[in-house]
Amino acid sequence: MSGFSPLTDEERAVYEWQIWVPGFGELGQEKLKNSSVLVSRCGGLGSVVAYELAAAGVGKLVIAHAGNVKPSDLNRQLLMTHDWLGKPRVESAERRLKELNPRLEVEAIPENISEKNAEEIVDQVDLIVDCAPLFPERYAMNQQSVIQNKPLIECAMYDLEAQLTTFVPGQTGCLACLYPDDPPAWKREFPVFGAVSGTVGCMAAMEAIKLLSGLGQPLTNQLLMFDLRDMTFRRNRILRRSECSVCKKIDV
């Protein structure tokens, strides 16, 4: 986004309660307004991430997701509606986001991220939230995150389990440090409840808000994992691999 726009009186009224948060304030809200975020896929994870960021007052969202709304999307993809079955997902996402926040700038791209388009799309934003299920797409974003020096928030879920971490080029490792090779067991379709993807989606949105505004401590160098079957949470340290083919040339 070009230039810097201060808050309007309307925006102060809308975001009043979060402006009260210690350490955030009006300056934090202005930073969100002048920030842009890529949300890769607007499915179970991405729908919630995008919706929370729109509600929080992020100025621009770039949504990238190919395909049309299917009946099986409706249990978890909260930006999709029954009347939009058979129509493009990104159009439903844009419509719903604008209903929530008419001030929001949305670029709806009816494509999935790939090596061919990742550079151009990532170039438009300040931060990436990776909600894609498959690793070729995730690796493409990770590479551009490192090349373009832009933070990447990684989130994923399976069944009642989920995980979350934040990569900041020059300060942490990257996705290729955590997963040097495409995990063969990782599939596009898998068991999941919408409440699980919604939980980790809200947490990923909060990570984005923290990074963009300077609030709190981001989840760097750690992988947060949780299982909602028994509400257990744990963290594992993520070590940067010196031989990583993606981020080894970045100075810490």
CSV table of C-alpha atoms in Angstrom, one decimal:
chain,number,residue,atom,x,y,z
A,1,MET,CA,0.0,0.0,0.0
A,2,SER,CA,1.3,3.5,-0.9
A,3,GLY,CA,1.4,6.4,1.5
A,4,PHE,CA,0.2,6.5,5.1
A,5,SER,CA,-3.5,7.2,6.0
A,6,PRO,CA,-4.5,8.3,9.5
A,7,LEU,CA,-7.6,7.0,11.1
A,8,THR,CA,-11.0,8.6,10.4
A,9,ASP,CA,-13.5,9.3,13.1
A,10,GLU,CA,-15.6,6.4,11.8
A,11,GLU,CA,-12.6,4.1,12.2
A,12,ARG,CA,-11.9,5.3,15.7
A,13,ALA,CA,-15.5,4.4,16.6
A,14,VAL,CA,-15.4,1.0,14.9
A,15,TYR,CA,-12.1,-0.1,16.5
A,16,GLU,CA,-12.5,1.7,19.8
A,17,TRP,CA,-12.4,-1.4,22.0
A,18,GLN,CA,-9.2,-2.8,20.5
A,19,ILE,CA,-7.5,0.6,20.6
A,20,TRP,CA,-7.9,0.4,24.3
A,21,VAL,CA,-5.6,-2.6,24.4
A,22,PRO,CA,-2.4,-1.7,26.2
A,23,GLY,CA,0.6,-1.5,23.9
A,24,PHE,CA,-1.6,-1.2,20.8
A,25,GLY,CA,-3.5,2.1,20.9
A,26,GLU,CA,-4.3,4.4,17.9
A,27,LEU,CA,-0.8,4.0,16.5
A,28,GLY,CA,-1.3,0.2,16.3
A,29,GLN,CA,-4.6,0.7,14.6
A,30,GLU,CA,-3.0,3.0,12.0
A,31,LYS,CA,-0.4,0.4,11.3
A,32,LEU,CA,-3.1,-2.2,10.6
A,33,LYS,CA,-4.9,0.3,8.3
A,34,ASN,CA,-1.8,0.9,6.3
A,35,SER,CA,-0.8,-2.8,6.1
A,36,SER,CA,-1.5,-5.5,3.5
A,37,VAL,CA,-1.7,-9.3,3.9
A,38,LEU,CA,-1.8,-12.2,1.6
A,39,VAL,CA,-4.1,-15.1,2.7
A,40,SER,CA,-3.3,-18.1,0.6
A,41,ARG,CA,-6.6,-20.1,0.2
A,42,CYS,CA,-9.9,-18.9,1.8
A,43,GLY,CA,-10.9,-22.3,3.0
A,44,GLY,CA,-11.4,-23.5,6.6
A,45,LEU,CA,-8.3,-21.7,7.8
A,46,GLY,CA,-8.1,-18.8,5.4
A,47,SER,CA,-11.8,-17.8,5.7
A,48,VAL,CA,-11.3,-17.2,9.4
A,49,VAL,CA,-7.9,-15.5,9.1
A,50,ALA,CA,-9.3,-13.1,6.4
A,51,TYR,CA,-12.5,-12.4,8.4
A,52,GLU,CA,-10.6,-11.6,11.6
A,53,LEU,CA,-8.1,-9.4,9.8
A,54,ALA,CA,-10.9,-7.6,8.0
A,55,ALA,CA,-12.7,-7.1,11.3
A,56,ALA,CA,-9.5,-5.8,12.9
A,57,GLY,CA,-9.0,-3.1,10.3
A,58,VAL,CA,-6.2,-4.4,8.1
A,59,GLY,CA,-6.2,-2.1,5.1
A,60,LYS,CA,-5.8,-4.6,2.2
A,61,LEU,CA,-6.2,-8.3,1.8
A,62,VAL,CA,-5.0,-10.3,-1.1
A,63,ILE,CA,-7.0,-13.6,-1.3
A,64,ALA,CA,-5.7,-16.3,-3.6
A,65,HIS,CA,-7.8,-19.5,-4.2
A,66,ALA,CA,-8.9,-21.3,-7.3
A,67,GLY,CA,-12.1,-23.2,-7.8
A,68,ASN,CA,-15.8,-22.9,-7.0
A,69,VAL,CA,-17.8,-23.4,-3.8
A,70,LYS,CA,-18.7,-27.0,-3.1
A,71,PRO,CA,-21.2,-28.4,-0.6
A,72,SER,CA,-18.4,-29.9,1.4
A,73,ASP,CA,-16.9,-26.5,1.9
A,74,LEU,CA,-19.8,-25.3,4.0
A,75,ASN,CA,-18.9,-27.0,7.2
A,76,ARG,CA,-15.9,-24.9,7.8
A,77,GLN,CA,-15.3,-22.2,5.1
A,78,LEU,CA,-17.1,-19.3,6.8
A,79,LEU,CA,-16.8,-17.0,3.8
A,80,MET,CA,-18.7,-19.4,1.6
A,81,THR,CA,-22.5,-19.5,1.6
A,82,HIS,CA,-25.1,-21.9,0.3
A,83,ASP,CA,-26.4,-19.5,-2.3
A,84,TRP,CA,-22.8,-19.3,-3.8
A,85,LEU,CA,-22.5,-23.0,-4.6
A,86,GLY,CA,-20.9,-23.5,-8.0
A,87,LYS,CA,-19.5,-20.0,-8.1
A,88,PRO,CA,-15.9,-18.8,-7.5
A,89,ARG,CA,-14.7,-19.0,-3.9
A,90,VAL,CA,-12.8,-15.8,-4.1
A,91,GLU,CA,-15.9,-13.9,-5.2
A,92,SER,CA,-17.8,-15.2,-2.2
A,93,ALA,CA,-14.9,-14.3,0.1
A,94,GLU,CA,-14.6,-10.8,-1.3
A,95,ARG,CA,-18.4,-10.2,-1.0
A,96,ARG,CA,-18.5,-11.4,2.6
A,97,LEU,CA,-15.4,-9.4,3.7
A,98,LYS,CA,-16.8,-6.2,2.1
A,99,GLU,CA,-20.1,-6.7,3.9
A,100,LEU,CA,-18.2,-6.8,7.2
A,101,ASN,CA,-15.7,-4.0,6.4
A,102,PRO,CA,-16.7,-1.8,3.4
A,103,ARG,CA,-13.4,0.2,3.9
A,104,LEU,CA,-11.3,-2.9,3.2
A,105,GLU,CA,-9.4,-3.2,-0.1
A,106,VAL,CA,-9.7,-6.7,-1.4
A,107,GLU,CA,-7.8,-8.2,-4.3
A,108,ALA,CA,-9.5,-11.6,-5.1
A,109,ILE,CA,-7.2,-13.8,-7.3
A,110,PRO,CA,-8.9,-16.9,-8.6
A,111,GLU,CA,-5.7,-18.9,-8.6
A,112,ASN,CA,-3.7,-21.0,-6.1
A,113,ILE,CA,-0.2,-19.8,-5.3
A,114,SER,CA,2.5,-21.5,-7.4
A,115,GLU,CA,6.1,-20.9,-8.4
A,116,LYS,CA,4.8,-19.1,-11.5
A,117,ASN,CA,2.7,-16.4,-9.6
A,118,ALA,CA,4.2,-16.3,-6.1
A,119,GLU,CA,6.7,-13.6,-6.7
A,120,GLU,CA,4.2,-11.2,-8.2
A,121,ILE,CA,1.5,-11.8,-5.6
A,122,VAL,CA,3.9,-11.7,-2.6
A,123,ASP,CA,5.3,-8.4,-3.9
A,124,GLN,CA,1.9,-6.7,-3.2
A,125,VAL,CA,1.8,-7.4,0.5
A,126,ASP,CA,3.6,-6.8,3.8
A,127,LEU,CA,3.0,-10.2,5.3
A,128,ILE,CA,1.9,-13.7,4.3
A,129,VAL,CA,-0.5,-16.1,6.1
A,130,ASP,CA,-0.1,-19.6,4.6
A,131,CYS,CA,-3.4,-21.5,4.8
A,132,ALA,CA,-2.7,-23.8,1.9
A,133,PRO,CA,-3.0,-27.6,2.3
A,134,LEU,CA,-0.3,-28.7,-0.1
A,135,PHE,CA,3.5,-28.2,0.2
A,136,PRO,CA,4.3,-27.1,-3.4
A,137,GLU,CA,2.2,-24.0,-2.8
A,138,ARG,CA,3.6,-23.6,0.7
A,139,TYR,CA,7.2,-23.9,-0.5
A,140,ALA,CA,6.5,-21.3,-3.2
A,141,MET,CA,5.4,-18.8,-0.6
A,142,ASN,CA,8.2,-19.7,1.7
A,143,GLN,CA,10.8,-19.0,-0.9
A,144,GLN,CA,9.3,-15.6,-1.7
A,145,SER,CA,9.0,-14.8,2.0
A,146,VAL,CA,12.8,-15.3,2.3
A,147,ILE,CA,13.7,-13.5,-1.0
A,148,GLN,CA,11.4,-10.5,-0.4
A,149,ASN,CA,12.1,-10.4,3.4
A,150,LYS,CA,8.5,-10.7,4.5
A,151,PRO,CA,7.1,-12.6,7.5
A,152,LEU,CA,5.3,-15.8,6.9
A,153,ILE,CA,2.8,-17.2,9.3
A,154,GLU,CA,2.2,-21.0,8.9
A,155,CYS,CA,-0.9,-22.7,10.2
A,156,ALA,CA,-2.3,-26.2,9.5
A,157,MET,CA,-4.8,-28.7,11.0
A,158,TYR,CA,-5.8,-32.3,10.8
A,159,ASP,CA,-8.6,-34.0,12.6
A,160,LEU,CA,-8.7,-32.2,16.0
A,161,GLU,CA,-5.1,-31.3,15.9
A,162,ALA,CA,-3.5,-28.0,14.7
A,163,GLN,CA,-0.1,-26.3,14.6
A,164,LEU,CA,1.1,-22.7,14.2
A,165,THR,CA,4.4,-20.9,13.8
A,166,THR,CA,5.8,-17.6,12.5
A,167,PHE,CA,8.9,-17.3,10.3
A,168,VAL,CA,10.7,-13.9,10.0
A,169,PRO,CA,13.5,-13.8,7.5
A,170,GLY,CA,16.8,-13.0,9.1
A,171,GLN,CA,15.5,-13.8,12.6
A,172,THR,CA,14.3,-17.4,12.2
A,173,GLY,CA,14.6,-20.4,10.0
A,174,CYS,CA,12.0,-21.0,7.3
A,175,LEU,CA,9.4,-23.6,6.3
A,176,ALA,CA,12.1,-25.6,4.5
A,177,CYS,CA,14.0,-25.9,7.8
A,178,LEU,CA,10.9,-27.4,9.5
A,179,TYR,CA,10.0,-29.6,6.5
A,180,PRO,CA,13.0,-30.1,4.2
A,181,ASP,CA,11.0,-32.5,2.0
A,182,ASP,CA,7.3,-32.6,1.0
A,183,PRO,CA,5.7,-34.9,3.6
A,184,PRO,CA,4.2,-37.8,1.5
A,185,ALA,CA,1.3,-38.3,3.9
A,186,TRP,CA,0.1,-34.7,3.6
A,187,LYS,CA,-3.1,-34.7,1.5
A,188,ARG,CA,-5.5,-32.0,0.3
A,189,GLU,CA,-8.6,-33.7,1.8
A,190,PHE,CA,-8.6,-34.9,5.4
A,191,PRO,CA,-10.9,-35.1,8.4
A,192,VAL,CA,-11.5,-31.8,10.1
A,193,PHE,CA,-14.1,-29.8,12.1
A,194,GLY,CA,-14.7,-26.2,11.3
A,195,ALA,CA,-14.2,-25.3,14.9
A,196,VAL,CA,-10.6,-26.7,14.7
A,197,SER,CA,-9.6,-24.7,11.6
A,198,GLY,CA,-11.4,-21.7,13.2
A,199,THR,CA,-9.4,-22.0,16.4
A,200,VAL,CA,-6.0,-22.0,14.7
A,201,GLY,CA,-7.2,-19.5,12.1
A,202,CYS,CA,-8.0,-17.0,14.9
A,203,MET,CA,-4.6,-17.6,16.4
A,204,ALA,CA,-2.9,-17.0,13.0
A,205,ALA,CA,-4.8,-13.8,12.6
A,206,MET,CA,-3.7,-12.6,16.0
A,207,GLU,CA,-0.1,-13.4,15.0
A,208,ALA,CA,-0.5,-11.2,11.9
A,209,ILE,CA,-2.0,-8.4,14.0
A,210,LYS,CA,1.0,-8.6,16.4
A,211,LEU,CA,3.6,-8.5,13.7
A,212,LEU,CA,2.0,-5.7,11.8
A,213,SER,CA,1.4,-3.5,14.8
A,214,GLY,CA,4.4,-4.4,17.0
A,215,LEU,CA,2.2,-5.8,19.8
A,216,GLY,CA,3.3,-8.6,22.0
A,217,GLN,CA,5.7,-11.4,21.3
A,218,PRO,CA,5.3,-13.3,18.0
A,219,LEU,CA,5.5,-17.1,17.9
A,220,THR,CA,9.0,-17.3,16.4
A,221,ASN,CA,11.4,-20.2,16.6
A,222,GLN,CA,8.7,-22.3,18.1
A,223,LEU,CA,6.0,-24.7,16.7
A,224,LEU,CA,2.8,-24.5,18.7
A,225,MET,CA,0.8,-27.7,18.5
A,226,PHE,CA,-2.5,-28.6,20.1
A,227,ASP,CA,-5.0,-31.3,20.3
A,228,LEU,CA,-8.6,-30.2,21.0
A,229,ARG,CA,-9.7,-33.8,21.8
A,230,ASP,CA,-8.2,-33.2,25.3
A,231,MET,CA,-7.2,-29.5,25.1
A,232,THR,CA,-3.5,-30.2,25.3
A,233,PHE,CA,-1.0,-27.6,24.1
A,234,ARG,CA,2.8,-28.0,23.6
A,235,ARG,CA,5.6,-26.1,22.0
A,236,ASN,CA,8.7,-27.5,20.1
A,237,ARG,CA,11.7,-25.4,19.3
A,238,ILE,CA,12.4,-24.9,15.6
A,239,LEU,CA,16.1,-24.9,14.7
A,240,ARG,CA,17.4,-23.2,11.7
A,241,ARG,CA,19.2,-25.6,9.4
A,242,SER,CA,22.6,-24.3,8.3
A,243,GLU,CA,22.3,-26.4,5.1
A,244,CYS,CA,18.8,-25.1,4.3
A,245,SER,CA,18.6,-24.5,0.5
A,246,VAL,CA,16.2,-21.6,1.0
A,247,CYS,CA,17.3,-19.4,3.9
A,248,LYS,CA,21.0,-20.4,4.4
A,249,LYS,CA,22.2,-17.2,2.8
A,250,ILE,CA,20.2,-14.9,5.0
A,251,ASP,CA,22.1,-13.3,7.9
A,252,VAL,CA,20.7,-13.7,11.4
